[in-house]
Amino acid sequence: MPELDLPQRQATDALMLTGFWYRALPADRVRRNQLHKATLLEIPLVIGRDREGRPFALRDACPHRGMPLHYGAFDGENLECPYHGWQFDVHNGQCQLIPSLTSDQTMRVDRIYAGSYPCEEQDNFIWIYIPDPGPPGAGFSKPAEAPDAAPQIEKLSDKYKLAHLQAEMPVSIDHGIIGLMDPAHGPFVHQAWWWRSRHSIHEKKKNFEPIPSGFRMSAHTPSSNSAPYRLLRLYADADSITTTIDFVLPNIRTETIRAGKYWFSSLTTVTPITRNHCRIDVVAAWNIFRWVPFGPELLKFVFAKFVEQDRRTMEMQAEGLKHNPHLMLIEDADCPAKWYFQLKAAHLEAKRTGAQMKHPMEGPVTLKWRS
Ligand code: FES
Ligand SMILES: [Fe+2]
């Protein structure tokens, strides 16, 4: 039985992957001309919107003497450090002004940068691209460019509704993610009289297949314990309902449920804040329940309960993890967790060698467990 490499002991760069987009803040929390503090992958950030409403993200440390820039003054275009008044363009971080310079001092102000990060707004969230750490010499490094656009929720029609749920977990991203994909905790963590009891446990069989940087639970009729499925069954033929669940690095779980012209889709992320702290964000889009009274509210209620049950569980788990216990992964229920660790290792190896990433799964696999 393989032992789990304890996330608490992993180096930061093996625990939290750089070179990816991460969800930073719900878009409606960030107003024009305002500054917000945030942390992603242990990087302190200041996030805001310029006067036109375009979001930006800077490292929350002045390149001069490290003053957190979120204490500074922001005029909707430039951010002024409160210590010596250096000013920075918020979109590329370039220094605009050093007030202490005299007219005959020729220092090149424009060569100085407060680190800035690519920023995008997608499905009511501000996403930030965290590049691989650059060579030393911060303070003079130009902003990195993101190789691709931020992830989006799959939408299968023009009209849809969008909702968001969030919870903070006092565990590493690894525990957050393997908790999210873990099929065996359902009957114990998510029991409720109106939902299921531990006696509803039964054998399940699911097919998985490799996809780039991740794996897919192949299209199947959803588990009878799935919340959207139960609601969909209210007015769609049970057999016509299929769901596909994907996981891709670094932290993305997507689920798409189709029932004829109706659909429900979600994009869930587990974002590393620090090495022992992560945040789960579920953003869902759907075109169903528009005629069902309380449909969305009911769904949100069920999801909120689930997320809260997971949060509470991980809070308790964190108590145990403090003491660096030995951990294990078992067949078949912990296979998705194993693939996650293997995908991460393969990704890092490919980055190290410059070779193509070698996918840990050779082909489709069927897993069996009771839940
Ligand atoms: S620390 Fe920011 S201007 Fe000096
Ligand atoms: Fe759960």
PDB file of N, CA and C in Angstrom, residues 10-42:
ATOM      1  N   GLN A  10       6.010  18.649   1.870  1.00  0.00           N
ATOM      2  CA  GLN A  10       6.450  18.897   0.504  1.00  0.00           C
ATOM      3  C   GLN A  10       6.997  20.309   0.348  1.00  0.00           C
ATOM      4  N   ALA A  11       7.911  20.473  -0.595  1.00  0.00           N
ATOM      5  CA  ALA A  11       8.396  21.812  -0.908  1.00  0.00           C
ATOM      6  C   ALA A  11       7.231  22.595  -1.510  1.00  0.00           C
ATOM      7  N   THR A  12       7.235  23.899  -1.318  1.00  0.00           N
ATOM      8  CA  THR A  12       6.127  24.717  -1.803  1.00  0.00           C
ATOM      9  C   THR A  12       5.896  24.523  -3.293  1.00  0.00           C
ATOM     10  N   ASP A  13       6.976  24.401  -4.068  1.00  0.00           N
ATOM     11  CA  ASP A  13       6.789  24.325  -5.514  1.00  0.00           C
ATOM     12  C   ASP A  13       6.212  22.986  -5.953  1.00  0.00           C
ATOM     13  N   ALA A  14       6.310  21.952  -5.108  1.00  0.00           N
ATOM     14  CA  ALA A  14       5.682  20.678  -5.454  1.00  0.00           C
ATOM     15  C   ALA A  14       4.233  20.665  -4.968  1.00  0.00           C
ATOM     16  N   LEU A  15       3.941  21.469  -3.972  1.00  0.00           N
ATOM     17  CA  LEU A  15       2.594  21.502  -3.403  1.00  0.00           C
ATOM     18  C   LEU A  15       1.686  22.423  -4.213  1.00  0.00           C
ATOM     19  N   MET A  16       2.186  23.595  -4.570  1.00  0.00           N
ATOM     20  CA  MET A  16       1.352  24.593  -5.248  1.00  0.00           C
ATOM     21  C   MET A  16       1.958  24.875  -6.618  1.00  0.00           C
ATOM     22  N   LEU A  17       1.239  24.508  -7.659  1.00  0.00           N
ATOM     23  CA  LEU A  17       1.800  24.588  -9.005  1.00  0.00           C
ATOM     24  C   LEU A  17       1.693  25.991  -9.594  1.00  0.00           C
ATOM     25  N   THR A  18       2.808  26.479 -10.118  1.00  0.00           N
ATOM     26  CA  THR A  18       2.806  27.772 -10.793  1.00  0.00           C
ATOM     27  C   THR A  18       2.622  27.548 -12.297  1.00  0.00           C
ATOM     28  N   GLY A  19       2.364  28.623 -13.012  1.00  0.00           N
ATOM     29  CA  GLY A  19       2.138  28.496 -14.452  1.00  0.00           C
ATOM     30  C   GLY A  19       0.684  28.184 -14.774  1.00  0.00           C
ATOM     31  N   PHE A  20      -0.229  28.563 -13.872  1.00  0.00           N
ATOM     32  CA  PHE A  20      -1.662  28.318 -14.083  1.00  0.00           C
ATOM     33  C   PHE A  20      -2.483  29.537 -13.653  1.00  0.00           C
ATOM     34  N   TRP A  21      -3.729  29.557 -14.133  1.00  0.00           N
ATOM     35  CA  TRP A  21      -4.702  30.558 -13.689  1.00  0.00           C
ATOM     36  C   TRP A  21      -5.341  30.095 -12.389  1.00  0.00           C
ATOM     37  N   TYR A  22      -5.557  31.029 -11.472  1.00  0.00           N
ATOM     38  CA  TYR A  22      -6.248  30.717 -10.218  1.00  0.00           C
ATOM     39  C   TYR A  22      -7.351  31.732  -9.966  1.00  0.00           C
ATOM     40  N   ARG A  23      -8.438  31.249  -9.365  1.00  0.00           N
ATOM     41  CA  ARG A  23      -9.509  32.164  -8.974  1.00  0.00           C
ATOM     42  C   ARG A  23      -9.026  32.977  -7.775  1.00  0.00           C
ATOM     43  N   ALA A  24      -9.176  34.307  -7.858  1.00  0.00           N
ATOM     44  CA  ALA A  24      -8.701  35.146  -6.758  1.00  0.00           C
ATOM     45  C   ALA A  24      -9.851  35.651  -5.895  1.00  0.00           C
ATOM     46  N   LEU A  25     -10.763  36.392  -6.493  1.00  0.00           N
ATOM     47  CA  LEU A  25     -11.858  36.991  -5.713  1.00  0.00           C
ATOM     48  C   LEU A  25     -13.126  37.019  -6.549  1.00  0.00           C
ATOM     49  N   PRO A  26     -14.305  36.934  -5.884  1.00  0.00           N
ATOM     50  CA  PRO A  26     -15.555  37.132  -6.625  1.00  0.00           C
ATOM     51  C   PRO A  26     -15.555  38.546  -7.206  1.00  0.00           C
ATOM     52  N   ALA A  27     -15.948  38.648  -8.466  1.00  0.00           N
ATOM     53  CA  ALA A  27     -15.840  39.922  -9.191  1.00  0.00           C
ATOM     54  C   ALA A  27     -16.613  41.052  -8.514  1.00  0.00           C
ATOM     55  N   ASP A  28     -17.756  40.726  -7.913  1.00  0.00           N
ATOM     56  CA  ASP A  28     -18.571  41.804  -7.334  1.00  0.00           C
ATOM     57  C   ASP A  28     -17.986  42.360  -6.039  1.00  0.00           C
ATOM     58  N   ARG A  29     -16.953  41.705  -5.521  1.00  0.00           N
ATOM     59  CA  ARG A  29     -16.335  42.219  -4.308  1.00  0.00           C
ATOM     60  C   ARG A  29     -15.290  43.293  -4.620  1.00  0.00           C
ATOM     61  N   VAL A  30     -14.908  43.380  -5.893  1.00  0.00           N
ATOM     62  CA  VAL A  30     -13.854  44.317  -6.274  1.00  0.00           C
ATOM     63  C   VAL A  30     -14.462  45.482  -7.046  1.00  0.00           C
ATOM     64  N   ARG A  31     -14.526  46.650  -6.415  1.00  0.00           N
ATOM     65  CA  ARG A  31     -15.156  47.820  -7.030  1.00  0.00           C
ATOM     66  C   ARG A  31     -14.115  48.709  -7.676  1.00  0.00           C
ATOM     67  N   ARG A  32     -14.599  49.586  -8.562  1.00  0.00           N
ATOM     68  CA  ARG A  32     -13.736  50.579  -9.204  1.00  0.00           C
ATOM     69  C   ARG A  32     -12.987  51.424  -8.189  1.00  0.00           C
ATOM     70  N   ASN A  33     -11.758  51.770  -8.522  1.00  0.00           N
ATOM     71  CA  ASN A  33     -10.940  52.675  -7.696  1.00  0.00           C
ATOM     72  C   ASN A  33     -10.688  52.148  -6.286  1.00  0.00           C
ATOM     73  N   GLN A  34     -10.858  50.838  -6.094  1.00  0.00           N
ATOM     74  CA  GLN A  34     -10.628  50.270  -4.755  1.00  0.00           C
ATOM     75  C   GLN A  34      -9.519  49.229  -4.785  1.00  0.00           C
ATOM     76  N   LEU A  35      -8.901  49.034  -3.619  1.00  0.00           N
ATOM     77  CA  LEU A  35      -7.823  48.052  -3.493  1.00  0.00           C
ATOM     78  C   LEU A  35      -8.240  46.950  -2.527  1.00  0.00           C
ATOM     79  N   HIS A  36      -7.840  45.712  -2.836  1.00  0.00           N
ATOM     80  CA  HIS A  36      -8.122  44.578  -1.954  1.00  0.00           C
ATOM     81  C   HIS A  36      -6.870  43.769  -1.744  1.00  0.00           C
ATOM     82  N   LYS A  37      -6.761  43.245  -0.554  1.00  0.00           N
ATOM     83  CA  LYS A  37      -5.652  42.364  -0.221  1.00  0.00           C
ATOM     84  C   LYS A  37      -6.074  40.929  -0.520  1.00  0.00           C
ATOM     85  N   ALA A  38      -5.181  40.141  -1.067  1.00  0.00           N
ATOM     86  CA  ALA A  38      -5.497  38.722  -1.262  1.00  0.00           C
ATOM     87  C   ALA A  38      -4.187  37.942  -1.206  1.00  0.00           C
ATOM     88  N   THR A  39      -4.301  36.639  -0.969  1.00  0.00           N
ATOM     89  CA  THR A  39      -3.112  35.786  -1.015  1.00  0.00           C
ATOM     90  C   THR A  39      -3.411  34.600  -1.901  1.00  0.00           C
ATOM     91  N   LEU A  40      -2.488  34.281  -2.803  1.00  0.00           N
ATOM     92  CA  LEU A  40      -2.590  33.085  -3.640  1.00  0.00           C
ATOM     93  C   LEU A  40      -1.217  32.435  -3.644  1.00  0.00           C
ATOM     94  N   LEU A  41      -1.157  31.155  -3.389  1.00  0.00           N
ATOM     95  CA  LEU A  41       0.104  30.425  -3.389  1.00  0.00           C
ATOM     96  C   LEU A  41       1.167  31.119  -2.525  1.00  0.00           C
ATOM     97  N   GLU A  42       0.736  31.612  -1.392  1.00  0.00           N
ATOM     98  CA  GLU A  42       1.606  32.322  -0.448  1.00  0.00           C
ATOM     99  C   GLU A  42       2.166  33.623  -1.005  1.00  0.00           C
TER     100      GLU A  42
END
